Each structure stands twice: as C-alpha cells, then as structure tokens.
mmCIF file of C-alpha atoms in Angstrom:
data_model
loop_
_atom_site.group_PDB
_atom_site.id
_atom_site.type_symbol
_atom_site.label_atom_id
_atom_site.label_comp_id
_atom_site.label_asym_id
_atom_site.label_seq_id
_atom_site.Cartn_x
_atom_site.Cartn_y
_atom_site.Cartn_z
ATOM 1 C CA MET A 192 -10.446 7.768 -4.619
ATOM 2 C CA ARG A 193 -11.512 6.525 -1.190
ATOM 3 C CA ILE A 194 -14.865 4.887 -0.521
ATOM 4 C CA HIS A 195 -16.336 4.360 2.922
ATOM 5 C CA THR A 196 -18.477 1.261 3.368
ATOM 6 C CA MET A 197 -20.704 1.972 6.382
ATOM 7 C CA ILE A 198 -23.397 0.293 8.428
ATOM 8 C CA ALA A 199 -26.505 1.858 7.014
ATOM 9 C CA THR A 200 -29.702 0.657 8.642
ATOM 10 C CA ALA A 201 -31.193 0.904 12.096
ATOM 11 C CA ALA A 202 -32.219 -2.743 12.018
ATOM 12 C CA LEU A 203 -28.676 -3.798 11.310
ATOM 13 C CA ALA A 204 -27.419 -1.516 14.037
ATOM 14 C CA LEU A 205 -29.641 -3.321 16.544
ATOM 15 C CA CYS A 206 -28.325 -6.701 15.388
ATOM 16 C CA VAL A 207 -24.730 -5.699 15.908
ATOM 17 C CA SER A 208 -25.191 -3.425 18.908
ATOM 18 C CA ALA A 209 -23.223 -5.768 21.099
ATOM 19 C CA SER A 210 -20.184 -5.523 18.855
ATOM 20 C CA MET A 211 -20.461 -1.857 17.906
ATOM 21 C CA ALA A 212 -18.640 -0.811 21.050
ATOM 22 C CA SER A 213 -15.561 -2.451 19.560
ATOM 23 C CA ALA A 214 -16.312 -1.520 15.944
ATOM 24 C CA GLU A 215 -13.150 -0.707 14.024
ATOM 25 C CA THR A 216 -12.086 0.808 10.720
ATOM 26 C CA ILE A 217 -9.928 -1.108 8.272
ATOM 27 C CA THR A 218 -8.511 -0.021 4.919
ATOM 28 C CA ALA A 219 -8.628 -2.367 1.920
ATOM 29 C CA VAL A 220 -6.882 -1.533 -1.333
ATOM 30 C CA HIS A 221 -7.746 -2.739 -4.846
ATOM 31 C CA ASN A 222 -7.075 -1.882 -8.498
ATOM 32 C CA GLY A 223 -10.181 0.242 -8.972
ATOM 33 C CA GLY A 224 -12.408 0.069 -12.040
ATOM 34 C CA THR A 225 -14.794 -2.831 -12.538
ATOM 35 C CA VAL A 226 -12.619 -5.129 -10.415
ATOM 36 C CA GLY A 227 -12.700 -2.704 -7.508
ATOM 37 C CA ALA A 228 -16.444 -2.231 -7.890
ATOM 38 C CA ALA A 229 -16.982 -5.995 -7.760
ATOM 39 C CA GLN A 230 -14.805 -6.366 -4.658
ATOM 40 C CA HIS A 231 -16.675 -3.486 -3.038
ATOM 41 C CA GLU A 232 -20.044 -5.151 -3.577
ATOM 42 C CA ALA A 233 -19.073 -8.791 -3.029
ATOM 43 C CA PHE A 234 -16.531 -8.478 -0.218
ATOM 44 C CA PHE A 235 -16.340 -5.162 1.582
ATOM 45 C CA VAL A 236 -19.988 -4.116 1.902
ATOM 46 C CA PRO A 237 -21.164 -7.549 3.140
ATOM 47 C CA PHE A 238 -18.236 -7.752 5.573
ATOM 48 C CA ALA A 239 -19.019 -4.330 7.019
ATOM 49 C CA GLU A 240 -22.689 -5.164 7.360
ATOM 50 C CA ALA A 241 -22.106 -8.584 8.895
ATOM 51 C CA ARG A 242 -19.375 -7.624 11.353
ATOM 52 C CA GLY A 243 -20.235 -4.065 12.290
ATOM 53 C CA HIS A 244 -16.964 -2.557 11.117
ATOM 54 C CA THR A 245 -16.157 0.161 8.579
ATOM 55 C CA VAL A 246 -14.149 -0.674 5.471
ATOM 56 C CA VAL A 247 -12.322 2.230 3.846
ATOM 57 C CA GLU A 248 -11.360 1.468 0.251
ATOM 58 C CA ASP A 249 -8.461 2.913 -1.686
ATOM 59 C CA THR A 250 -7.008 2.221 -5.137
ATOM 60 C CA PHE A 251 -3.589 0.832 -5.961
ATOM 61 C CA ASN A 252 -2.028 0.327 -9.401
ATOM 62 C CA GLN A 253 0.556 -2.191 -8.220
ATOM 63 C CA GLU A 254 3.215 0.433 -7.465
ATOM 64 C CA LEU A 255 5.365 -1.350 -4.891
ATOM 65 C CA ALA A 256 7.016 1.986 -4.113
ATOM 66 C CA LYS A 257 3.840 2.926 -2.249
ATOM 67 C CA LEU A 258 4.163 -0.140 -0.034
ATOM 68 C CA ARG A 259 7.864 0.501 0.550
ATOM 69 C CA SER A 260 7.220 4.116 1.497
ATOM 70 C CA GLN A 261 4.683 3.160 4.155
ATOM 71 C CA ILE A 262 6.991 0.561 5.677
ATOM 72 C CA GLU A 263 10.066 2.807 5.586
ATOM 73 C CA THR A 264 8.303 5.778 7.179
ATOM 74 C CA GLY A 265 6.246 3.712 9.594
ATOM 75 C CA ASN A 266 3.153 5.550 8.351
ATOM 76 C CA LEU A 267 0.859 2.619 7.583
ATOM 77 C CA ILE A 268 -2.353 3.769 5.916
ATOM 78 C CA TRP A 269 -3.357 0.433 4.370
ATOM 79 C CA ASP A 270 -4.241 -2.878 5.989
ATOM 80 C CA VAL A 271 -5.298 -5.295 3.219
ATOM 81 C CA VAL A 272 -3.869 -4.959 -0.283
ATOM 82 C CA SER A 273 -4.717 -6.713 -3.554
ATOM 83 C CA VAL A 274 -1.544 -7.617 -5.451
ATOM 84 C CA THR A 275 -0.518 -9.663 -8.481
ATOM 85 C CA ALA A 276 1.327 -12.944 -8.031
ATOM 86 C CA ILE A 277 4.643 -11.297 -8.899
ATOM 87 C CA ASN A 278 4.060 -8.410 -6.506
ATOM 88 C CA GLU A 279 2.900 -10.763 -3.758
ATOM 89 C CA ALA A 280 6.159 -12.683 -4.045
ATOM 90 C CA THR A 281 8.316 -9.560 -4.345
ATOM 91 C CA ALA A 282 6.678 -7.638 -1.515
ATOM 92 C CA CYS A 283 6.684 -10.681 0.729
ATOM 93 C CA GLU A 284 10.389 -11.273 0.104
ATOM 94 C CA GLU A 285 11.133 -7.607 0.830
ATOM 95 C CA GLY A 286 9.288 -7.768 4.135
ATOM 96 C CA LEU A 287 6.501 -5.429 3.068
ATOM 97 C CA LEU A 288 3.753 -7.954 3.818
ATOM 98 C CA GLU A 289 2.883 -10.165 6.765
ATOM 99 C CA ARG A 290 3.802 -13.825 6.414
ATOM 100 C CA VAL A 291 0.711 -15.833 7.283
ATOM 101 C CA ASP A 292 0.264 -19.603 7.305
ATOM 102 C CA TRP A 293 -3.018 -19.511 5.419
ATOM 103 C CA ALA A 294 -2.978 -23.301 5.011
ATOM 104 C CA ALA A 295 -3.548 -23.560 8.752
ATOM 105 C CA ILE A 296 -6.748 -21.519 8.397
ATOM 106 C CA LEU A 297 -8.106 -22.346 4.932
ATOM 107 C CA ASP A 298 -8.182 -25.591 2.954
ATOM 108 C CA LEU A 299 -5.332 -25.504 0.444
ATOM 109 C CA GLU A 300 -7.141 -27.953 -1.839
ATOM 110 C CA ASP A 301 -9.874 -25.390 -2.462
ATOM 111 C CA PHE A 302 -7.352 -22.868 -3.798
ATOM 112 C CA LYS A 303 -4.968 -25.024 -5.829
ATOM 113 C CA GLY A 304 -6.716 -24.171 -9.090
ATOM 114 C CA ALA A 305 -5.857 -20.513 -8.489
ATOM 115 C CA GLY A 306 -2.237 -21.260 -7.682
ATOM 116 C CA GLY A 307 -2.505 -21.980 -3.978
ATOM 117 C CA PHE A 308 -1.351 -19.710 -1.181
ATOM 118 C CA GLY A 309 1.644 -17.434 -1.394
ATOM 119 C CA GLU A 310 4.054 -16.931 1.473
ATOM 120 C CA CYS A 311 1.979 -13.897 2.416
ATOM 121 C CA GLY A 312 -1.234 -13.894 0.398
ATOM 122 C CA VAL A 313 -4.443 -15.691 -0.519
ATOM 123 C CA PRO A 314 -5.684 -15.701 -4.143
ATOM 124 C CA ASN A 315 -9.013 -13.893 -4.523
ATOM 125 C CA ASN A 316 -9.751 -14.542 -8.203
ATOM 126 C CA LEU A 317 -8.499 -16.260 -11.332
ATOM 127 C CA VAL A 318 -8.118 -14.126 -14.455
ATOM 128 C CA SER A 319 -7.542 -15.610 -17.898
ATOM 129 C CA GLY A 320 -6.244 -13.792 -20.948
ATOM 130 C CA GLY A 321 -7.110 -15.472 -24.217
ATOM 131 C CA LEU A 322 -7.873 -15.244 -27.916
ATOM 132 C CA VAL A 323 -10.997 -13.168 -28.578
ATOM 133 C CA TYR A 324 -12.970 -12.565 -31.780
ATOM 134 C CA ASP A 325 -16.329 -11.014 -32.661
ATOM 135 C CA ALA A 326 -18.791 -13.744 -33.681
ATOM 136 C CA ASP A 327 -20.891 -11.148 -35.509
ATOM 137 C CA VAL A 328 -17.905 -10.445 -37.763
ATOM 138 C CA ILE A 329 -16.276 -13.875 -38.044
ATOM 139 C CA ASP A 330 -18.511 -16.914 -38.517
ATOM 140 C CA PRO A 331 -17.952 -19.220 -35.512
ATOM 141 C CA ALA A 332 -17.919 -22.169 -37.921
ATOM 142 C CA ASP A 333 -14.806 -20.700 -39.520
ATOM 143 C CA ALA A 334 -13.357 -18.904 -36.507
ATOM 144 C CA PRO A 335 -9.780 -19.070 -35.181
ATOM 145 C CA ARG A 336 -9.165 -22.052 -32.923
ATOM 146 C CA THR A 337 -5.475 -21.670 -32.093
ATOM 147 C CA TRP A 338 -2.893 -18.946 -31.590
ATOM 148 C CA ALA A 339 -1.383 -20.059 -34.902
ATOM 149 C CA ASP A 340 -4.722 -19.008 -36.419
ATOM 150 C CA PHE A 341 -4.378 -15.649 -34.663
ATOM 151 C CA TRP A 342 -1.078 -15.220 -36.518
ATOM 152 C CA ASN A 343 -2.704 -16.189 -39.860
ATOM 153 C CA VAL A 344 -3.321 -12.775 -41.405
ATOM 154 C CA GLU A 345 -3.864 -14.229 -44.877
ATOM 155 C CA LYS A 346 -6.996 -16.151 -43.910
ATOM 156 C CA TRP A 347 -8.211 -13.466 -41.485
ATOM 157 C CA PRO A 348 -6.857 -10.098 -42.682
ATOM 158 C CA GLY A 349 -6.760 -7.197 -40.268
ATOM 159 C CA LYS A 350 -5.083 -5.910 -37.133
ATOM 160 C CA ARG A 351 -4.479 -7.985 -34.018
ATOM 161 C CA GLY A 352 -4.796 -6.558 -30.523
ATOM 162 C CA MET A 353 -1.939 -7.422 -28.158
ATOM 163 C CA LEU A 354 -1.048 -6.397 -24.620
ATOM 164 C CA TYR A 355 1.700 -3.769 -24.448
ATOM 165 C CA ARG A 356 3.696 -5.747 -21.917
ATOM 166 C CA ALA A 357 6.377 -8.449 -22.046
ATOM 167 C CA GLU A 358 4.659 -10.612 -19.462
ATOM 168 C CA GLN A 359 1.733 -12.524 -21.009
ATOM 169 C CA THR A 360 2.666 -11.409 -24.531
ATOM 170 C CA LEU A 361 5.804 -13.555 -24.698
ATOM 171 C CA GLU A 362 3.823 -16.508 -23.389
ATOM 172 C CA VAL A 363 1.203 -16.047 -26.117
ATOM 173 C CA ALA A 364 3.927 -15.889 -28.777
ATOM 174 C CA LEU A 365 5.273 -19.267 -27.688
ATOM 175 C CA MET A 366 1.792 -20.799 -27.824
ATOM 176 C CA ALA A 367 1.484 -19.440 -31.367
ATOM 177 C CA ASP A 368 4.773 -21.191 -32.129
ATOM 178 C CA GLY A 369 3.322 -24.521 -31.054
ATOM 179 C CA VAL A 370 4.354 -24.747 -27.410
ATOM 180 C CA PRO A 371 1.637 -26.399 -25.272
ATOM 181 C CA PRO A 372 0.325 -23.984 -22.606
ATOM 182 C CA GLN A 373 1.546 -26.118 -19.714
ATOM 183 C CA ASP A 374 5.095 -26.074 -21.158
ATOM 184 C CA VAL A 375 5.309 -22.365 -21.913
ATOM 185 C CA MET A 376 7.246 -21.323 -18.810
ATOM 186 C CA THR A 377 9.658 -24.232 -19.156
ATOM 187 C CA VAL A 378 10.428 -23.188 -22.727
ATOM 188 C CA LEU A 379 10.509 -19.449 -21.999
ATOM 189 C CA SER A 380 12.999 -19.930 -19.166
ATOM 190 C CA SER A 381 15.229 -22.271 -21.197
ATOM 191 C CA ASP A 382 18.144 -21.278 -23.422
ATOM 192 C CA GLY A 383 16.745 -19.664 -26.541
ATOM 193 C CA GLY A 384 13.210 -19.410 -25.177
ATOM 194 C CA VAL A 385 13.096 -15.622 -25.068
ATOM 195 C CA GLU A 386 14.636 -15.353 -28.550
ATOM 196 C CA ARG A 387 12.038 -17.778 -29.876
ATOM 197 C CA ALA A 388 9.193 -15.706 -28.416
ATOM 198 C CA PHE A 389 10.489 -12.420 -29.833
ATOM 199 C CA ALA A 390 11.074 -14.025 -33.233
ATOM 200 C CA LYS A 391 7.452 -15.159 -33.309
ATOM 201 C CA LEU A 392 6.251 -11.698 -32.318
ATOM 202 C CA GLU A 393 8.356 -10.234 -35.124
ATOM 203 C CA GLU A 394 6.275 -12.211 -37.644
ATOM 204 C CA LEU A 395 3.050 -10.561 -36.494
ATOM 205 C CA LYS A 396 4.448 -7.158 -35.597
ATOM 206 C CA PRO A 397 3.256 -5.251 -38.724
ATOM 207 C CA HIS A 398 -0.297 -6.297 -37.899
ATOM 208 C CA ILE A 399 -0.280 -5.610 -34.145
ATOM 209 C CA MET A 400 -2.233 -2.836 -32.453
ATOM 210 C CA TRP A 401 -0.947 -2.594 -28.893
ATOM 211 C CA TRP A 402 -3.296 -1.939 -25.987
ATOM 212 C CA LYS A 403 -2.394 -0.795 -22.477
ATOM 213 C CA SER A 404 -5.642 -1.283 -20.558
ATOM 214 C CA GLY A 405 -8.507 -3.739 -20.476
ATOM 215 C CA ASP A 406 -10.870 -0.977 -21.562
ATOM 216 C CA GLU A 407 -8.702 -0.247 -24.586
ATOM 217 C CA SER A 408 -8.618 -3.912 -25.612
ATOM 218 C CA MET A 409 -12.406 -3.927 -25.767
ATOM 219 C CA GLN A 410 -12.711 -0.554 -27.488
ATOM 220 C CA ASN A 411 -10.427 -1.743 -30.280
ATOM 221 C CA ILE A 412 -12.372 -4.895 -31.093
ATOM 222 C CA LEU A 413 -15.823 -3.390 -30.555
ATOM 223 C CA SER A 414 -14.971 -0.565 -32.968
ATOM 224 C CA GLY A 415 -13.611 -2.983 -35.559
ATOM 225 C CA GLU A 416 -10.082 -1.580 -35.420
ATOM 226 C CA VAL A 417 -8.849 -5.113 -34.760
ATOM 227 C CA VAL A 418 -10.400 -8.371 -35.959
ATOM 228 C CA MET A 419 -9.009 -10.405 -33.060
ATOM 229 C CA THR A 420 -7.372 -9.560 -29.769
ATOM 230 C CA PHE A 421 -5.748 -10.964 -26.693
ATOM 231 C CA ALA A 422 -7.993 -9.923 -23.807
ATOM 232 C CA TRP A 423 -8.983 -10.829 -20.259
ATOM 233 C CA ASN A 424 -12.103 -12.935 -19.917
ATOM 234 C CA GLY A 425 -13.864 -10.678 -17.419
ATOM 235 C CA ARG A 426 -13.517 -7.727 -19.770
ATOM 236 C CA VAL A 427 -14.998 -9.788 -22.596
ATOM 237 C CA ALA A 428 -18.034 -10.827 -20.559
ATOM 238 C CA THR A 429 -18.609 -7.263 -19.351
ATOM 239 C CA ALA A 430 -18.331 -5.877 -22.898
ATOM 240 C CA ASN A 431 -20.895 -8.384 -24.147
ATOM 241 C CA LYS A 432 -23.353 -7.510 -21.379
ATOM 242 C CA SER A 433 -22.878 -3.752 -21.596
ATOM 243 C CA ASN A 434 -22.907 -3.472 -25.379
ATOM 244 C CA ASP A 435 -25.134 -6.411 -26.372
ATOM 245 C CA ARG A 436 -22.276 -7.883 -28.385
ATOM 246 C CA ASN A 437 -21.172 -11.394 -29.267
ATOM 247 C CA LEU A 438 -17.469 -11.578 -28.471
ATOM 248 C CA LYS A 439 -16.091 -15.088 -28.032
ATOM 249 C CA ILE A 440 -13.030 -16.158 -26.059
ATOM 250 C CA VAL A 441 -11.309 -19.325 -27.259
ATOM 251 C CA PHE A 442 -10.005 -20.854 -24.043
ATOM 252 C CA ASP A 443 -8.961 -24.063 -25.792
ATOM 253 C CA ALA A 444 -6.461 -22.152 -27.913
ATOM 254 C CA GLY A 445 -4.468 -21.749 -24.714
ATOM 255 C CA HIS A 446 -4.771 -18.938 -22.225
ATOM 256 C CA VAL A 447 -2.589 -17.126 -19.715
ATOM 257 C CA SER A 448 -4.154 -17.539 -16.304
ATOM 258 C CA GLY A 449 -3.197 -15.849 -13.051
ATOM 259 C CA SER A 450 -4.543 -14.668 -9.742
ATOM 260 C CA GLN A 451 -4.717 -11.524 -7.699
ATOM 261 C CA TYR A 452 -3.869 -12.003 -4.038
ATOM 262 C CA PHE A 453 -5.108 -10.426 -0.844
ATOM 263 C CA ALA A 454 -2.288 -9.810 1.628
ATOM 264 C CA ILE A 455 -1.710 -7.800 4.797
ATOM 265 C CA MET A 456 0.728 -4.936 5.209
ATOM 266 C CA LYS A 457 3.687 -5.759 7.443
ATOM 267 C CA GLY A 458 3.074 -4.414 10.927
ATOM 268 C CA ALA A 459 -0.598 -3.694 10.277
ATOM 269 C CA PRO A 460 -2.010 -2.730 13.695
ATOM 270 C CA LYS A 461 -5.281 -4.507 12.921
ATOM 271 C CA LEU A 462 -3.766 -7.808 11.894
ATOM 272 C CA ASP A 463 -6.591 -9.947 13.269
ATOM 273 C CA LEU A 464 -9.268 -7.820 11.609
ATOM 274 C CA ALA A 465 -7.359 -7.929 8.324
ATOM 275 C CA LYS A 466 -7.246 -11.727 8.518
ATOM 276 C CA GLU A 467 -10.971 -11.740 9.258
ATOM 277 C CA LEU A 468 -11.703 -9.659 6.143
ATOM 278 C CA ILE A 469 -9.587 -11.925 3.942
ATOM 279 C CA LEU A 470 -11.237 -15.058 5.341
ATOM 280 C CA PHE A 471 -14.676 -13.531 4.734
ATOM 281 C CA SER A 472 -13.718 -12.651 1.148
ATOM 282 C CA SER A 473 -12.394 -16.175 0.598
ATOM 283 C CA SER A 474 -15.656 -17.898 1.504
ATOM 284 C CA PRO A 475 -17.532 -19.731 -1.286
ATOM 285 C CA LYS A 476 -20.508 -17.378 -0.978
ATOM 286 C CA ALA A 477 -18.449 -14.195 -1.322
ATOM 287 C CA GLN A 478 -16.328 -15.686 -4.089
ATOM 288 C CA ALA A 479 -19.380 -16.753 -6.100
ATOM 289 C CA GLN A 480 -20.927 -13.309 -5.803
ATOM 290 C CA TYR A 481 -17.684 -11.720 -6.980
ATOM 291 C CA SER A 482 -17.697 -13.938 -10.081
ATOM 292 C CA ARG A 483 -21.285 -12.971 -10.860
ATOM 293 C CA LEU A 484 -20.265 -9.322 -10.867
ATOM 294 C CA ILE A 485 -17.027 -9.448 -12.840
ATOM 295 C CA ASP A 486 -16.947 -12.859 -14.612
ATOM 296 C CA TYR A 487 -13.513 -13.732 -13.277
ATOM 297 C CA ALA A 488 -13.292 -17.214 -11.849
ATOM 298 C CA PRO A 489 -13.428 -17.591 -8.073
ATOM 299 C CA ALA A 490 -10.188 -18.578 -6.365
ATOM 300 C CA ASN A 491 -12.084 -20.872 -4.000
ATOM 301 C CA ALA A 492 -13.145 -23.915 -6.033
ATOM 302 C CA GLU A 493 -16.166 -24.525 -3.784
ATOM 303 C CA ALA A 494 -17.713 -21.342 -5.176
ATOM 304 C CA PHE A 495 -18.183 -22.991 -8.568
ATOM 305 C CA ASP A 496 -20.952 -25.135 -7.054
ATOM 306 C CA LEU A 497 -22.926 -21.969 -6.255
ATOM 307 C CA LEU A 498 -22.885 -20.660 -9.829
ATOM 308 C CA THR A 499 -25.425 -21.471 -12.540
ATOM 309 C CA GLU A 500 -24.482 -23.018 -15.867
ATOM 310 C CA ALA A 501 -25.024 -19.648 -17.529
ATOM 311 C CA GLU A 502 -22.676 -17.981 -15.032
ATOM 312 C CA LEU A 503 -20.078 -20.698 -15.509
ATOM 313 C CA ALA A 504 -20.128 -20.344 -19.295
ATOM 314 C CA THR A 505 -17.808 -17.317 -19.297
ATOM 315 C CA LEU A 506 -15.333 -18.821 -16.818
ATOM 316 C CA PRO A 507 -12.343 -21.038 -17.673
ATOM 317 C CA ARG A 508 -13.223 -23.751 -15.140
ATOM 318 C CA ASP A 509 -13.379 -26.524 -17.731
ATOM 319 C CA HIS A 510 -10.335 -25.269 -19.621
ATOM 320 C CA LEU A 511 -7.647 -25.101 -16.938
ATOM 321 C CA ASP A 512 -5.722 -27.866 -18.709
ATOM 322 C CA LYS A 513 -5.191 -25.312 -21.488
ATOM 323 C CA ALA A 514 -3.727 -22.649 -19.186
ATOM 324 C CA SER A 515 -0.238 -21.267 -18.837
ATOM 325 C CA PHE A 516 -0.352 -20.328 -15.170
ATOM 326 C CA GLN A 517 1.134 -17.110 -13.831
ATOM 327 C CA ASN A 518 2.129 -18.686 -10.553
ATOM 328 C CA GLY A 519 4.413 -21.391 -9.273
ATOM 329 C CA GLN A 520 8.102 -21.101 -8.503
ATOM 330 C CA LEU A 521 9.306 -21.392 -12.109
ATOM 331 C CA TYR A 522 7.094 -18.522 -13.233
ATOM 332 C CA LEU A 523 7.883 -16.343 -10.234
ATOM 333 C CA ASN A 524 11.630 -16.945 -10.380
ATOM 334 C CA PHE A 525 11.786 -16.232 -14.106
ATOM 335 C CA TRP A 526 9.895 -12.954 -14.000
ATOM 336 C CA LEU A 527 11.473 -11.784 -10.746
ATOM 337 C CA ASP A 528 14.927 -12.353 -12.235
ATOM 338 C CA ASN A 529 14.242 -11.138 -15.775
ATOM 339 C CA GLY A 530 11.164 -8.928 -15.660
ATOM 340 C CA ASP A 531 12.875 -5.527 -15.753
ATOM 341 C CA THR A 532 15.307 -6.551 -18.501
ATOM 342 C CA LEU A 533 12.580 -8.094 -20.642
ATOM 343 C CA LEU A 534 10.315 -5.098 -20.176
ATOM 344 C CA GLN A 535 13.007 -2.779 -21.535
ATOM 345 C CA ARG A 536 13.699 -5.122 -24.439
ATOM 346 C CA PHE A 537 9.994 -5.380 -25.186
ATOM 347 C CA LEU A 538 9.542 -1.604 -25.177
ATOM 348 C CA ARG A 539 12.426 -1.234 -27.637
ATOM 349 C CA PHE A 540 10.942 -3.976 -29.815
ATOM 350 C CA ALA A 541 7.482 -2.388 -29.865
ATOM 351 C CA ALA A 542 8.899 1.054 -30.659
ATOM 352 C CA GLN A 543 10.955 -0.062 -33.681
#
C-alpha cells in the first residue's frame, strides 16, 4: 500500500510558498501496521507540512531482495528505508545503502542507548521483547519474575507463547538457563552456546505455542490460550489500551532489545532530502511523539525528557541494564555468519 502525505491547508501553503517552487517528492519505506502508522503521524506528516515536500510511503517486510533488485536494475523507487540492525549491516556491506557519517551531523551520545549509528543508518526506535503475563489472571504478588519462572510449568501450568524465530528465542533460552542478559551474546557465540540454548528450549517445547507476528502474540494471551508469552513492549502497551486489559511486561527478567534504522538507498537521487527527512525524524520532538503513538522507546535519549511519567512507564528506559542488545559487532557478526544455518535448525526443531 502507498500513502501520500500532502500539504493540505491554504494557510500552510502561504507559509511555504517561497519553497514550493522547489517542492519535491520523496519515498519513505516502513514495516506497515501500527509501526508504520506511528511513523506516518510522527515523522512523515510533520516533515511534509514543515518543509513543503510530499512524502510517499510504502511498506517493506525486510526482504533484502527488493533492495538488491532496485540497485541491480538501476530502477530506484525508494529513498529512505527502515531496516533492522542485521539488515542495516548486511545491506550496507553489500553496497545497497549510502554510507553516511551520521556522527558528523548528530550527537552520537544521544543515540548510544539505541546502539549508536550504523555504517549507513540511524536508529529510529528501541524495541524490547520481554516476559509478559496477564495481571488479571496471575496475581502480581505471585507473578513470574525471571525467565526461569517462565519455564516453571508446575507452578504456573499452561502454554507459553514464543517467537517462531531463532533470533531472540535462543537469547531468551539462555536467560532462562541463568545467563545474565549482558552476557547472552558472548555465551551464544562461544563453543557450546547454541547447543545450550536448544537444550533449554527442548525442556519447554511441549508447552510452547509459537507465534509469527506481534498481533498473534497478543491474540494468544488475550484469549487465554497462553498464560505467559514473549512479546514486544509496544504491542503490549497497545493491547492494554485497545482492549482495556492489564498485561504486564517484566523488564527486569531480562529482555531482548534492538533498534530499527533509517537508511538511504545507494544512489538515491534525492540524497540531501533523504538526509533531511532522517534528521527531522531523529529530533527529540519527533521521537517523543513517535513513542506516544507506539510505546517503543525513542532512539534519541533527549526525547525521554519530553515524555510524562505515565508515558515512560511502558518503556524500558530504566531497565536497559537488563537488556541483551541486538546490536554491536559481536551480535551482528554472529547472526550474519550463522543466521541462515540457525534458522533452518530452528525450523526443524520446532517441527519435530
């Protein structure tokens, strides 16, 4: 689906009349769904209104083949793309994205909590996946506090929701086996680390209900099909608001935390305008508004100061010491080198 964000009012047209002669159209690509809707409202509409340009939005499910095809054919239809940390690193290495020295334009210190800048991209949010339970079903006074508790099906009988993916799931398994979040990638990438993670998953396997989308993770716990689940914090907050529910995410149990990145297609003819859009979206004001809409943490730490205590309550700001980060060279190297192999092994494991 493509959405056109246009200048809509006569008053605004008068304000930007001087720049309208050079007004341009730029295409920004996101993952769609609630994330795309939040980016539309927090980033793209305000940018179009403030600068007098048109932003055309498209959706992208992280298929790098679509980036490769545009570069190989020379038919560039996208300017700014939103990619995961792994895809930012992969696409940058393959020459699909522009290499930009973002540290010369933005303050690196403001973005360190979200993993810092990539070789090509700027983080635009911080997403955390953690242990979630329904406080209307499980008394918070006797609720799970650790991933070991999540594995304890004797005390809390019932199904457990888990992501149908090797990445994130193997990290959670190691936390359940007692590995501190900050050491998870060191252990996973060491000799025996992968075997240890799969062995821990094997213990819980009879009780696992796999989910493939954020929507599905929420449907399963809201319906009572699972008593606990691994889920992304923004989905939890949205489910509570939309359904008047009382789901709790236990950040201190340890959570898997990673960022989406904005980057620019290699050879984008509107390179300067693409940079301008990314800089606009990286501002504290835009970042704070994005977090209000989707409950994912802002990548720019200065945006936290613009959020109320109630808005901060659903974000992992005060729990980053309990995060296993999906960024950094160790993480990227491990999953770039082993991701395909581990995915196939995981799919065989889940199917058995």
